[in-house]
Amino acid sequence: MQQKEPVKKKKAQTQQNNKKKQPKFNYLWIYAIAIVGLLFFIQNPGSNNVREEIGTTKLERFIINKYIESILFIQKDSRIDITLKEKTVNTNAEFEKFREKNIKGPHFYITVADFSVFNSDVKEIQERAVQDYLINNPDKDEKKVRNDYIFDIKQNTSKAWGFEIFWLVLMGILLFFIFTSFRGIRGGGQGGIFNFGKSRAQLFDSKNNNGSSFKDVAGMEGAKYEVEEIVDFLKNPKKYTELGGKIPKGALLVGPPGTGKTLLAKAVAGEAQVPFFSLSGSDFVEMFVGVGASRVRDLFQTAKGKAPCIIFIDEIDAIGRARGKNVMSGANDERESTLNQLLTEMDGFSTNAGVIILAATNRADVLDRALLRAGRFDRQIHVELPNAKERKGIFEVHVRNLKLNTDVDLEYFAKQTPGFSGADIANVCNESALIAARNGKKSVEKSDILAAIDRIVGGLERRGSMMSPEEKRVIAYHEAGHAAVGWLVEHAAPLVKVTIVPRGKSLGAAWYLPEERHITTTEQMFDEITAMLGGRAAEEVQFGKISTGALSDLEKVTKQAYAMVVFYGLNEKIGNISFYDSTGQQEYALTKPYSEKTAQNIDEEISKLIESAYKRAKGILTENKEKLIQLAENLVEKEVIFAEDLETIFGKRQQQTETLA
Ligand code: ADP
Ligand code: ZN
């Protein structure tokens, strides 16, 4: 026993040293320690070599002679350790060897099968010894004699620790390996090995400076108005609770990616000057069962400790999808239990706890109904892509840090960036500074921003990419076809520019300003389809053959036509029926919600619709072939043409719609 201690200590020390000196310590050390430990335990099962085994007869003699100081029962070894009196060892020749080696005991041991039997045996021997002594010395005081002879056997019932410790260490090492390797798989995220169940929320507070405010958020007036109320809740909750009102627990920000949902949530926290926990729905989901739920628990616990505060869960659809839809896979149990935990936590804290949960998603329709119920995310705030005016505001926010040349007119750029999200615009501003710097300019000029816009729209320009002159002509005619048809039909979105400079994956592109309208008529959709087919039609009209270049056009056309017939009820034959399913449930359904016959009709109608649009596009282009050629050759030469060029060729547009409003 005594020998174990130093070795164990040494082991611990070695590990500590390893950790201190070289954080990335060699795993070989662990193996080495394990092997040394194993050898140690195997070789030394904890017995003292000097001790001598004796039988009960000898023990009886010792008891009768009153040699014994103590008897100790060691349960884990089923062993009795016997220690002699110091006086006995010193005076008795029989025990000279102990004296020589200076062994203080225990001196002997007996292996016993059953302690209670042994115990009663000893009691019996002692009793007999007392009786014998009293018979020989009747004048002695019985009590004193008893005290001399009779003593209790001490018991050491502690479990056998040697091997258990060894196994514990081994298991520890094993777990350590498993954890570290899983961490490796995850790409070494933060959070350390023992923090699996901890939430991985990022905390922004006054210390690490969440300086966001509504000033950083351009546009989004409606959304801002809604969240301003939340700021007020956080600032003076009394005002609301005194009147008996309940402060909402959560709000859901719904909108496409990059539209500033995170930004808005941060700004709310910044304005209210409360801590802000930010994390993504996918942070909860891990490959271990139960981790998600425990992370939710941990998150709410931490948040309650910091109340009032805001929890922001981005991409909540990662956990919040409607439960029990995917019957096929059991793998969703984990997500479900995470969601259940979230629901429980949201119900769990009282409305006055001062924790408000904001969540973002771009698909509110797939969320579980339970999440949207009153008392949970009972407010939905819609965030849309910015319109021209809002885009100007976003530009203004993001050029604050840029050195701008005076020729820069932000309104112009706002008009040049239809369909851009706030994140795209932030990207444009940053990119323009890089481009200007690369060209050795002292300030950011208009051309830099335009180049940045082009880059964001189409991916990087494929400089020096090889394109045969024929290919270039085909592409020019294709794009000219789009532009011409779009110009000549009444309702298609107004064109901004056409280019055949290849970028990213697309070979050419025509930019339109989508009108920001809320409802679309059959005519408008039909015109759009016609313009989308204009590219392929131009190829056929000019060259008599068609190419694969229209793939993405056809994809869009097909989707649009499908939507017209199946969703919007814009087809006469199918009628005013919509098979749109706003609950998203149908995505997983194996059967269509309509009959075979209807399916056939739908297919026919879609095909008819597209064919007639194609014929129409071809007709328009044949009629204006001269102008088409003029436009296309113009494109081949200049590579980029703008709306003004089209106007000189085709004349003013019939309906110069209230664009750029
Ligand atoms: P989401 O969370 O909706 O995907 P983010 O809030 O992460 O979008 O937006 C990304 C970035 O885009 C922001 O950091 C900000 O720079 C910029 N941005 C987006 N919308 C706006 C806006 N309305 N005003 C100013 N900047 C914006
Ligand atoms: Zn096309």
XYZ file of C-alpha atoms and ligand atoms in Angstrom:
689
model
C 0.000 0.000 0.000
C 2.633 2.476 0.953
C 4.409 2.091 -2.311
C 1.442 3.042 -4.388
C 1.256 6.599 -3.305
C 4.484 7.979 -4.761
C 3.863 6.318 -8.077
C 0.400 7.734 -8.420
C 1.618 11.170 -7.565
C 4.344 10.919 -10.105
C 1.834 9.953 -12.708
C -0.312 12.935 -11.982
C 2.686 15.152 -12.078
C 3.801 13.876 -15.410
C 0.420 14.595 -16.860
C 0.374 18.041 -15.414
C 3.806 18.819 -16.664
C 2.825 17.664 -20.059
C -0.109 19.941 -20.119
C 1.884 22.894 -18.957
C 4.926 22.569 -21.111
C 3.455 21.568 -24.417
C -0.221 22.178 -24.909
C -0.258 19.848 -27.873
C 1.317 17.032 -25.958
C 2.183 13.776 -27.519
C -0.391 11.031 -27.162
C 2.438 8.536 -26.782
C 2.793 9.820 -23.251
C -0.652 8.630 -22.416
C 0.113 5.199 -23.738
C 3.362 5.094 -21.811
C 1.657 6.082 -18.581
C -1.087 3.556 -19.128
C 1.377 0.757 -19.729
C 3.497 1.654 -16.721
C 0.384 1.776 -14.598
C -0.761 -1.581 -15.886
C 2.583 -3.190 -15.137
C 2.590 -1.686 -11.697
C -0.817 -3.014 -10.825
C -0.194 -6.441 -12.228
C 3.111 -6.840 -10.492
C 2.036 -5.477 -7.172
C -1.405 -6.516 -6.060
C -0.979 -4.540 -2.877
C 0.595 -7.122 -0.537
C 3.562 -6.636 1.665
C 6.170 -9.326 0.968
C 7.504 -9.340 4.475
C 4.198 -10.373 6.006
C 3.892 -14.008 6.796
C 0.805 -16.119 6.473
C -0.228 -18.009 9.544
C -2.994 -20.406 10.494
C -5.642 -20.148 13.200
C -3.650 -22.316 15.654
C -0.860 -19.777 15.693
C -3.392 -17.000 16.016
C -4.944 -18.780 18.988
C -1.536 -18.977 20.658
C -0.956 -15.250 20.019
C -4.296 -14.409 21.553
C -3.721 -16.542 24.613
C -0.249 -15.005 25.060
C -1.680 -11.507 24.606
C 0.782 -10.755 21.808
C -1.702 -8.961 19.637
C -2.044 -5.225 19.376
C -4.767 -5.221 16.706
C -6.478 -7.294 14.104
C -7.685 -5.655 10.966
C -10.007 -7.197 8.449
C -9.419 -5.984 4.908
C -12.526 -6.705 3.000
C -11.300 -6.189 -0.537
C -8.620 -8.853 -0.123
C -10.582 -11.110 2.290
C -7.540 -10.857 4.497
C -6.859 -10.424 8.173
C -3.831 -8.312 9.067
C -2.364 -8.951 12.455
C -0.183 -6.443 14.232
C 1.784 -7.494 17.301
C 2.427 -5.391 20.345
C 5.648 -3.449 20.125
C 6.743 -4.855 23.473
C 6.228 -8.408 22.207
C 8.271 -7.829 19.080
C 11.063 -6.246 21.086
C 11.297 -8.900 23.766
C 10.378 -12.138 22.069
C 13.041 -14.097 20.167
C 10.363 -15.534 17.956
C 9.891 -12.152 16.321
C 13.504 -11.176 15.979
C 13.270 -10.832 12.182
C 10.694 -8.070 12.538
C 12.923 -6.309 14.985
C 15.886 -6.530 12.653
C 14.019 -5.191 9.649
C 12.267 -2.672 11.853
C 8.790 -3.614 10.688
C 6.097 -1.953 12.724
C 3.326 -4.135 11.383
C 1.142 -5.641 10.286
C 3.281 -8.702 10.880
C 1.091 -11.619 9.898
C -1.905 -12.261 7.808
C -4.588 -14.867 7.481
C -6.729 -15.376 4.443
C -10.337 -15.921 5.404
C -13.260 -17.108 3.380
C -16.017 -15.809 5.595
C -15.354 -12.971 7.955
C -18.317 -13.559 10.272
C -17.223 -17.131 10.877
C -13.687 -15.961 11.537
C -14.974 -13.222 13.804
C -16.981 -15.620 15.970
C -14.028 -18.017 16.051
C -11.848 -15.261 17.428
C -14.521 -14.285 19.957
C -14.652 -17.879 21.099
C -10.863 -18.108 21.478
C -10.822 -14.886 23.452
C -13.647 -16.035 25.697
C -11.902 -19.315 26.358
C -8.644 -17.530 27.108
C -10.436 -15.330 29.642
C -12.098 -18.326 31.316
C -8.792 -20.265 31.456
C -6.986 -17.332 32.950
C -9.691 -16.796 35.545
C -9.595 -20.450 36.536
C -5.849 -20.194 37.143
C -6.049 -16.797 38.811
C -9.420 -16.654 40.552
C -8.415 -13.624 42.591
C -8.141 -11.371 39.503
C -10.858 -8.948 38.582
C -12.898 -10.433 35.776
C -13.557 -7.124 34.157
C -9.913 -6.243 33.909
C -9.038 -9.634 32.510
C -11.705 -9.338 29.929
C -10.313 -5.980 28.879
C -6.911 -7.556 28.491
C -7.992 -10.380 26.281
C -10.969 -9.204 24.389
C -10.756 -6.664 21.649
C -12.783 -6.087 18.557
C -11.541 -6.823 15.109
C -11.330 -3.654 13.119
C -12.704 -3.688 9.660
C -11.519 -1.976 6.553
C -14.479 -2.198 4.257
C -13.224 0.278 1.682
C -13.512 -1.079 -1.797
C -10.561 -2.314 -3.728
C -9.389 0.867 -5.285
C -6.306 -0.256 -7.104
C -7.884 -1.704 -10.200
C -10.847 0.615 -10.230
C -8.612 3.642 -10.320
C -6.687 2.078 -13.090
C -9.823 1.435 -15.109
C -11.133 4.907 -14.407
C -7.926 6.393 -15.727
C -8.116 4.189 -18.771
C -11.739 5.113 -19.442
C -10.867 8.765 -18.970
C -8.163 8.506 -21.567
C -10.518 6.734 -23.925
C -13.244 9.348 -23.513
C -10.674 12.047 -24.005
C -9.729 10.473 -27.300
C -13.316 10.178 -28.425
C -14.091 13.754 -27.546
C -11.027 15.194 -29.155
C -11.527 13.251 -32.327
C -15.156 14.337 -32.540
C -14.049 17.862 -32.018
C -11.663 17.357 -34.879
C -14.492 16.205 -37.094
C -16.493 19.242 -36.221
C -13.645 21.366 -37.384
C -12.406 22.426 -34.006
C -15.267 24.670 -33.038
C -15.073 26.607 -29.825
C -16.300 25.239 -26.598
C -13.689 22.797 -25.364
C -14.106 19.121 -24.851
C -16.138 19.180 -21.719
C -18.593 21.744 -22.958
C -20.659 19.534 -25.140
C -23.930 20.293 -23.482
C -23.136 23.983 -23.163
C -24.813 26.328 -25.539
C -22.505 27.882 -28.042
C -24.144 31.260 -27.996
C -21.978 34.245 -28.623
C -22.492 36.927 -26.082
C -22.346 40.589 -26.939
C -22.652 42.987 -24.087
C -21.252 46.278 -22.939
C -17.856 44.638 -22.420
C -17.329 43.290 -25.868
C -19.096 46.187 -27.329
C -22.360 45.655 -29.027
C -22.419 49.174 -30.294
C -25.190 48.504 -32.783
C -28.053 50.896 -32.941
C -30.913 51.660 -35.258
C -28.645 54.105 -37.038
C -26.849 51.131 -38.566
C -30.058 49.736 -39.940
C -31.278 51.468 -43.049
C -34.788 51.096 -44.352
C -36.950 48.439 -42.746
C -39.203 51.113 -41.307
C -42.028 48.721 -40.519
C -39.790 46.186 -38.872
C -37.986 48.870 -36.927
C -41.249 50.218 -35.658
C -42.229 46.793 -34.389
C -38.981 46.133 -32.622
C -38.846 49.591 -31.131
C -41.631 48.404 -28.929
C -39.479 45.499 -27.794
C -36.738 47.943 -26.892
C -39.252 49.779 -24.793
C -40.339 46.567 -23.099
C -36.790 45.871 -22.122
C -36.142 49.391 -20.942
C -39.232 49.979 -18.855
C -41.057 46.732 -18.320
C -43.023 48.289 -15.457
C -44.858 50.611 -17.768
C -46.467 47.631 -19.439
C -46.859 45.190 -16.596
C -48.470 47.757 -14.333
C -51.394 47.941 -16.676
C -51.665 44.189 -16.609
C -50.140 43.661 -20.002
C -47.893 40.756 -20.739
C -44.590 41.400 -22.383
C -44.172 39.197 -25.430
C -41.612 36.462 -25.109
C -40.485 36.325 -28.625
C -40.659 37.702 -32.112
C -39.897 36.008 -35.344
C -38.058 37.903 -38.059
C -39.019 36.464 -41.389
C -37.244 37.293 -44.598
C -34.648 36.276 -47.170
C -31.016 35.909 -46.118
C -28.886 39.000 -45.903
C -31.748 41.389 -45.336
C -30.459 42.459 -41.967
C -32.345 40.277 -39.531
C -29.315 39.683 -37.346
C -28.431 43.326 -37.648
C -31.869 44.368 -36.484
C -31.825 42.012 -33.512
C -28.403 43.299 -32.519
C -29.593 46.843 -32.846
C -32.492 46.093 -30.522
C -30.054 44.829 -27.910
C -27.792 47.799 -28.509
C -30.612 50.295 -28.170
C -31.981 48.684 -25.049
C -28.437 48.308 -23.735
C -28.916 44.719 -22.733
C -26.725 41.678 -23.389
C -27.290 39.894 -26.661
C -26.866 36.149 -27.092
C -26.480 35.178 -30.690
C -26.477 31.684 -32.061
C -27.717 29.705 -34.985
C -30.326 26.992 -34.942
C -27.843 24.556 -36.333
C -25.619 25.105 -33.300
C -28.030 23.027 -31.297
C -27.914 20.081 -33.545
C -25.060 17.757 -32.909
C -24.499 14.146 -33.609
C -24.928 13.193 -29.987
C -28.327 12.469 -28.635
C -29.514 14.881 -26.017
C -26.923 17.514 -26.702
C -29.381 19.859 -28.385
C -31.819 19.777 -25.501
C -29.143 20.312 -22.916
C -27.761 23.211 -24.920
C -31.172 24.831 -24.944
C -31.396 24.369 -21.184
C -27.970 25.828 -20.700
C -28.694 28.768 -22.963
C -31.777 29.752 -21.057
C -30.082 29.337 -17.734
C -27.237 31.599 -18.745
C -29.638 34.088 -20.258
C -31.788 34.235 -17.144
C -28.678 35.025 -15.188
C -28.095 38.029 -17.411
C -31.670 39.247 -17.691
C -32.844 41.538 -19.064
C -31.354 40.311 -22.283
C -32.072 39.168 -25.800
C -31.514 35.739 -27.246
C -31.195 35.690 -30.995
C -31.568 32.371 -32.788
C -30.683 32.577 -36.437
C -32.021 29.968 -38.861
C -34.485 28.696 -36.343
C -35.922 26.391 -38.980
C -32.934 24.121 -38.364
C -34.655 23.022 -35.164
C -38.097 24.489 -35.527
C -39.370 22.536 -38.476
C -42.739 20.992 -37.941
C -42.409 17.822 -35.936
C -43.278 14.370 -37.056
C -43.395 15.052 -40.741
C -40.477 12.946 -41.728
C -41.943 9.621 -40.870
C -39.226 7.842 -42.713
C -36.202 8.767 -40.684
C -35.770 8.353 -36.980
C -32.830 10.712 -37.044
C -35.139 13.599 -36.368
C -35.833 12.541 -32.829
C -32.890 14.572 -31.720
C -34.178 17.676 -33.454
C -37.609 17.082 -32.017
C -36.359 16.783 -28.489
C -34.384 19.974 -28.991
C -37.488 21.732 -30.197
C -39.516 20.343 -27.328
C -36.957 21.625 -24.902
C -37.100 25.046 -26.526
C -40.864 25.105 -26.209
C -40.660 24.022 -22.606
C -38.118 26.689 -21.797
C -40.173 29.363 -23.484
C -43.181 28.359 -21.454
C -41.084 27.976 -18.374
C -39.989 31.481 -17.651
C -42.461 34.044 -16.593
C -43.147 36.942 -18.861
C -41.438 39.323 -16.525
C -38.142 37.494 -16.523
C -36.847 40.001 -19.026
C -35.612 37.511 -21.575
C -36.865 38.186 -25.065
C -36.215 35.750 -27.824
C -35.815 36.920 -31.368
C -35.501 34.323 -34.042
C -34.863 34.585 -37.735
C -35.899 32.389 -40.594
C -36.612 32.726 -44.238
C -39.217 30.034 -44.136
C -41.849 30.754 -41.552
C -44.140 28.356 -43.349
C -42.208 25.246 -42.390
C -42.039 26.084 -38.709
C -43.861 24.000 -36.199
C -47.225 25.477 -35.322
C -46.427 25.147 -31.647
C -43.624 27.668 -32.021
C -45.941 30.291 -33.399
C -48.553 29.974 -30.720
C -49.358 32.784 -28.370
C -46.840 33.078 -25.604
C -44.009 31.950 -27.805
C -43.103 33.623 -31.075
C -46.400 35.345 -31.213
C -45.157 38.246 -33.291
C -43.946 37.921 -36.797
C -41.967 40.733 -38.293
C -41.508 40.563 -42.009
C -38.302 41.801 -43.512
C -38.217 42.091 -47.275
C -35.541 42.784 -49.822
C -34.983 46.539 -49.865
C -36.534 48.722 -52.537
C -34.629 51.426 -54.386
C -35.090 54.025 -51.686
C -34.071 51.648 -48.945
C -31.087 50.503 -50.942
C -29.939 54.098 -51.085
C -30.179 54.218 -47.316
C -28.163 51.024 -46.995
C -25.526 52.439 -49.318
C -25.371 55.495 -47.124
C -24.774 53.359 -44.058
C -22.002 51.395 -45.658
C -20.128 54.189 -47.402
C -19.666 55.920 -44.074
C -16.275 54.329 -43.757
C -15.277 54.704 -47.391
C -13.332 57.560 -48.900
C -15.701 58.501 -51.666
C -14.956 60.573 -54.693
C -17.351 63.469 -55.152
C -18.700 62.063 -58.433
C -20.467 59.273 -56.603
C -24.228 59.484 -56.652
C -25.676 56.863 -54.351
C -29.130 57.160 -55.820
C -27.771 55.987 -59.135
C -26.272 52.902 -57.533
C -29.436 52.181 -55.651
C -31.172 52.021 -59.002
C -28.452 49.831 -60.426
C -28.870 47.189 -57.759
C -32.367 45.791 -57.980
C -32.844 42.626 -56.003
C -29.751 43.217 -53.915
C -30.024 42.422 -50.248
C -28.470 44.562 -47.564
C -25.643 42.078 -47.275
C -24.995 42.321 -51.019
C -24.791 46.086 -50.792
C -22.431 45.904 -47.831
C -20.373 43.586 -49.966
C -20.424 45.983 -52.924
C -19.151 48.829 -50.767
C -16.342 46.772 -49.372
C -15.440 45.353 -52.747
C -15.376 48.800 -54.361
C -12.802 49.966 -51.835
C -10.655 46.951 -52.634
C -10.955 47.553 -56.353
C -10.054 51.223 -55.969
C -7.064 50.324 -53.834
C -5.920 47.749 -56.341
C -6.004 50.384 -59.047
C -3.949 52.727 -56.909
C -6.686 55.301 -56.464
C -6.894 57.813 -53.685
C -10.658 57.505 -53.343
C -13.470 55.264 -54.441
C -14.921 56.349 -57.773
C -18.104 55.593 -59.601
C -16.407 53.077 -61.866
C -15.116 51.143 -58.870
C -18.562 50.764 -57.434
C -19.933 49.717 -60.813
C -17.203 47.128 -61.130
C -18.009 45.889 -57.649
C -21.680 45.594 -58.534
C -20.815 43.612 -61.623
C -18.625 41.357 -59.602
C -21.264 40.695 -56.992
C -23.897 40.041 -59.620
C -22.013 37.680 -61.770
C -19.173 36.343 -59.740
C -15.691 37.203 -60.816
C -15.090 38.235 -64.382
C -13.537 35.443 -66.330
C -10.638 37.387 -67.671
C -9.041 36.012 -70.783
C -11.475 33.165 -70.858
C -11.525 31.636 -74.254
C -14.565 32.003 -76.359
C -14.655 31.480 -80.076
C -15.992 34.357 -82.206
C -18.923 32.169 -83.228
C -19.807 31.430 -79.658
C -19.636 35.088 -78.882
C -22.069 35.860 -81.667
C -24.507 33.205 -80.516
C -24.436 34.606 -77.033
C -24.859 38.133 -78.346
C -27.942 37.137 -80.316
C -29.321 35.238 -77.390
C -28.990 38.177 -75.047
C -30.171 40.605 -77.706
C -33.226 38.378 -78.096
C -34.069 38.719 -74.412
C -33.535 42.440 -74.533
C -35.531 42.988 -77.724
C -38.519 40.899 -76.696
C -38.487 42.408 -73.251
C -38.467 45.846 -74.817
C -41.257 45.146 -77.251
C -43.763 43.379 -75.044
C -45.828 45.542 -72.836
C -45.299 44.288 -69.317
C -41.861 42.748 -69.038
C -39.553 44.294 -66.492
C -37.604 47.250 -67.834
C -34.081 46.487 -68.939
C -31.013 48.016 -67.354
C -28.195 46.587 -69.370
C -27.121 43.638 -71.453
C -23.673 42.192 -71.459
C -21.876 39.308 -73.062
C -18.832 39.539 -70.829
C -18.747 36.114 -69.282
C -18.821 35.984 -65.519
C -18.932 33.147 -63.102
C -21.005 30.420 -64.574
C -23.216 32.419 -66.884
C -22.027 33.412 -70.294
C -23.977 36.563 -70.708
C -26.669 38.367 -68.893
C -29.419 40.849 -69.231
C -30.316 42.915 -66.227
C -33.800 44.067 -65.619
C -35.321 46.231 -63.037
C -38.027 44.146 -61.541
C -40.975 46.292 -60.816
C -41.766 46.180 -57.198
C -45.337 45.152 -57.485
C -47.444 43.069 -55.235
C -49.803 41.372 -57.598
C -49.110 40.263 -61.087
C -51.631 39.752 -63.841
C -51.795 36.918 -66.326
C -50.619 39.274 -69.051
C -47.598 40.377 -67.083
C -46.545 36.836 -66.347
C -47.064 35.804 -69.928
C -44.946 38.733 -71.116
C -42.196 37.770 -68.718
C -42.207 34.217 -69.974
C -42.081 35.493 -73.531
C -39.053 37.658 -72.758
C -37.326 34.785 -71.016
C -37.813 32.687 -74.126
C -36.579 35.537 -76.322
C -33.011 34.291 -76.049
C -33.647 30.915 -77.537
C -36.080 32.356 -80.077
C -33.399 34.765 -81.314
C -30.979 31.906 -81.802
C -33.527 30.092 -83.896
C -34.568 33.136 -85.886
C -30.998 34.088 -86.704
C -29.159 30.789 -86.995
C -31.951 28.302 -87.518
C -30.697 26.164 -84.660
C -30.864 26.291 -80.907
C -28.257 25.711 -78.213
C -27.946 24.554 -74.647
C -27.405 28.140 -73.556
C -31.041 28.515 -72.601
C -30.975 26.044 -69.734
C -31.531 28.487 -66.919
C -34.069 30.426 -68.997
C -36.067 27.273 -69.532
C -35.872 26.381 -65.905
C -37.266 29.728 -64.879
C -39.933 29.621 -67.554
C -41.064 26.175 -66.531
C -41.321 27.162 -62.890
C -43.174 30.324 -63.746
C -45.634 28.487 -65.971
C -46.139 25.794 -63.375
C -46.832 28.414 -60.748
C -49.350 30.123 -63.027
C -51.288 26.948 -63.618
C -50.957 25.110 -60.328
C -50.627 27.862 -57.747
C -52.125 31.072 -58.983
C -55.160 29.686 -60.744
C -54.385 31.670 -63.859
C -55.255 28.946 -66.310
C -58.709 28.675 -67.809
C -58.853 24.942 -68.117
C -57.623 24.151 -64.611
C -59.659 27.019 -63.260
C -59.502 28.925 -60.037
C -57.797 26.222 -58.122
C -54.567 26.436 -56.193
C -52.584 23.452 -55.121
C -50.253 25.651 -53.161
C -49.686 24.431 -49.640
C -48.633 27.175 -47.313
C -47.993 24.740 -44.488
C -45.163 23.099 -46.378
C -46.636 19.759 -45.419
C -46.940 18.684 -48.982
C -43.201 18.736 -49.575
C -42.995 15.424 -47.834
C -46.140 13.891 -49.227
C -45.704 11.030 -51.596
C -48.880 11.667 -53.515
C -50.047 14.677 -55.458
C -53.105 16.463 -54.222
C -54.807 16.085 -57.594
C -55.970 13.258 -59.788
C -54.122 11.644 -62.671
C -56.413 13.393 -65.085
C -55.728 16.786 -63.607
C -52.037 15.991 -63.683
C -52.308 15.339 -67.368
C -54.220 18.540 -67.904
C -51.656 20.487 -65.960
C -48.841 19.113 -68.056
C -50.713 19.935 -71.229
C -51.580 23.425 -70.147
C -48.048 24.226 -69.083
C -46.710 22.960 -72.341
C -49.313 24.936 -74.313
C -48.549 28.075 -72.387
C -44.820 27.851 -72.961
C -45.149 26.914 -76.599
C -47.432 29.839 -77.331
C -45.037 32.192 -75.551
C -42.187 30.832 -77.595
C -44.127 31.277 -80.841
C -44.950 34.788 -79.806
C -41.296 35.592 -79.069
C -40.262 34.168 -82.397
C -42.956 36.182 -84.119
C -41.823 39.409 -82.486
C -38.219 38.781 -83.410
C -38.941 37.775 -87.000
C -40.923 40.934 -87.409
C -38.044 42.995 -86.015
C -35.198 40.930 -87.368
C -33.358 43.941 -88.748
C -33.336 45.611 -85.381
C -32.383 42.397 -83.636
C -29.354 42.059 -85.889
C -28.427 45.663 -85.298
C -28.639 45.200 -81.548
C -26.751 41.903 -81.545
C -23.916 43.219 -83.719
C -23.770 46.230 -81.483
C -23.347 43.847 -78.567
C -20.639 41.835 -80.280
C -18.726 45.038 -80.755
C -19.269 46.814 -77.453
C -19.970 43.807 -75.219
C -22.159 45.952 -72.992
C -25.172 48.002 -73.986
C -27.594 49.993 -71.925
C -31.228 50.966 -72.060
C -30.372 54.104 -74.055
C -28.883 52.010 -76.856
C -32.057 49.999 -77.074
C -34.059 53.158 -77.250
C -32.091 54.398 -80.236
C -32.701 51.117 -82.034
C -36.273 50.308 -81.080
C -37.611 53.710 -80.213
C -39.235 54.644 -76.933
C -40.830 51.840 -75.038
C -44.590 51.591 -75.280
C -45.046 51.659 -71.617
C -42.153 53.282 -69.847
C -43.677 52.043 -66.648
C -43.375 53.878 -63.446
C -39.924 52.358 -63.005
C -37.454 53.552 -60.427
C -40.241 54.926 -58.384
P -29.616 38.107 -42.108
O -29.466 37.859 -40.660
O -30.973 38.607 -42.493
O -29.179 36.995 -42.985
P -27.608 40.030 -41.585
O -28.272 40.810 -40.528
O -26.594 39.039 -41.150
O -28.673 39.326 -42.478
O -26.999 41.045 -42.615
C -25.704 40.913 -43.109
C -25.084 42.253 -43.308
O -25.747 42.985 -44.313
C -25.145 43.129 -42.094
O -24.053 42.897 -41.257
C -25.094 44.526 -42.681
O -23.773 44.918 -42.908
C -25.765 44.351 -44.014
N -27.154 44.816 -43.994
C -28.231 44.046 -44.208
N -29.359 44.774 -44.144
C -29.003 46.019 -43.833
C -29.725 47.246 -43.619
N -31.057 47.307 -43.695
N -29.029 48.336 -43.319
C -27.693 48.301 -43.241
N -26.960 47.189 -43.440
C -27.580 46.048 -43.745
Zn -31.057 33.506 -71.742
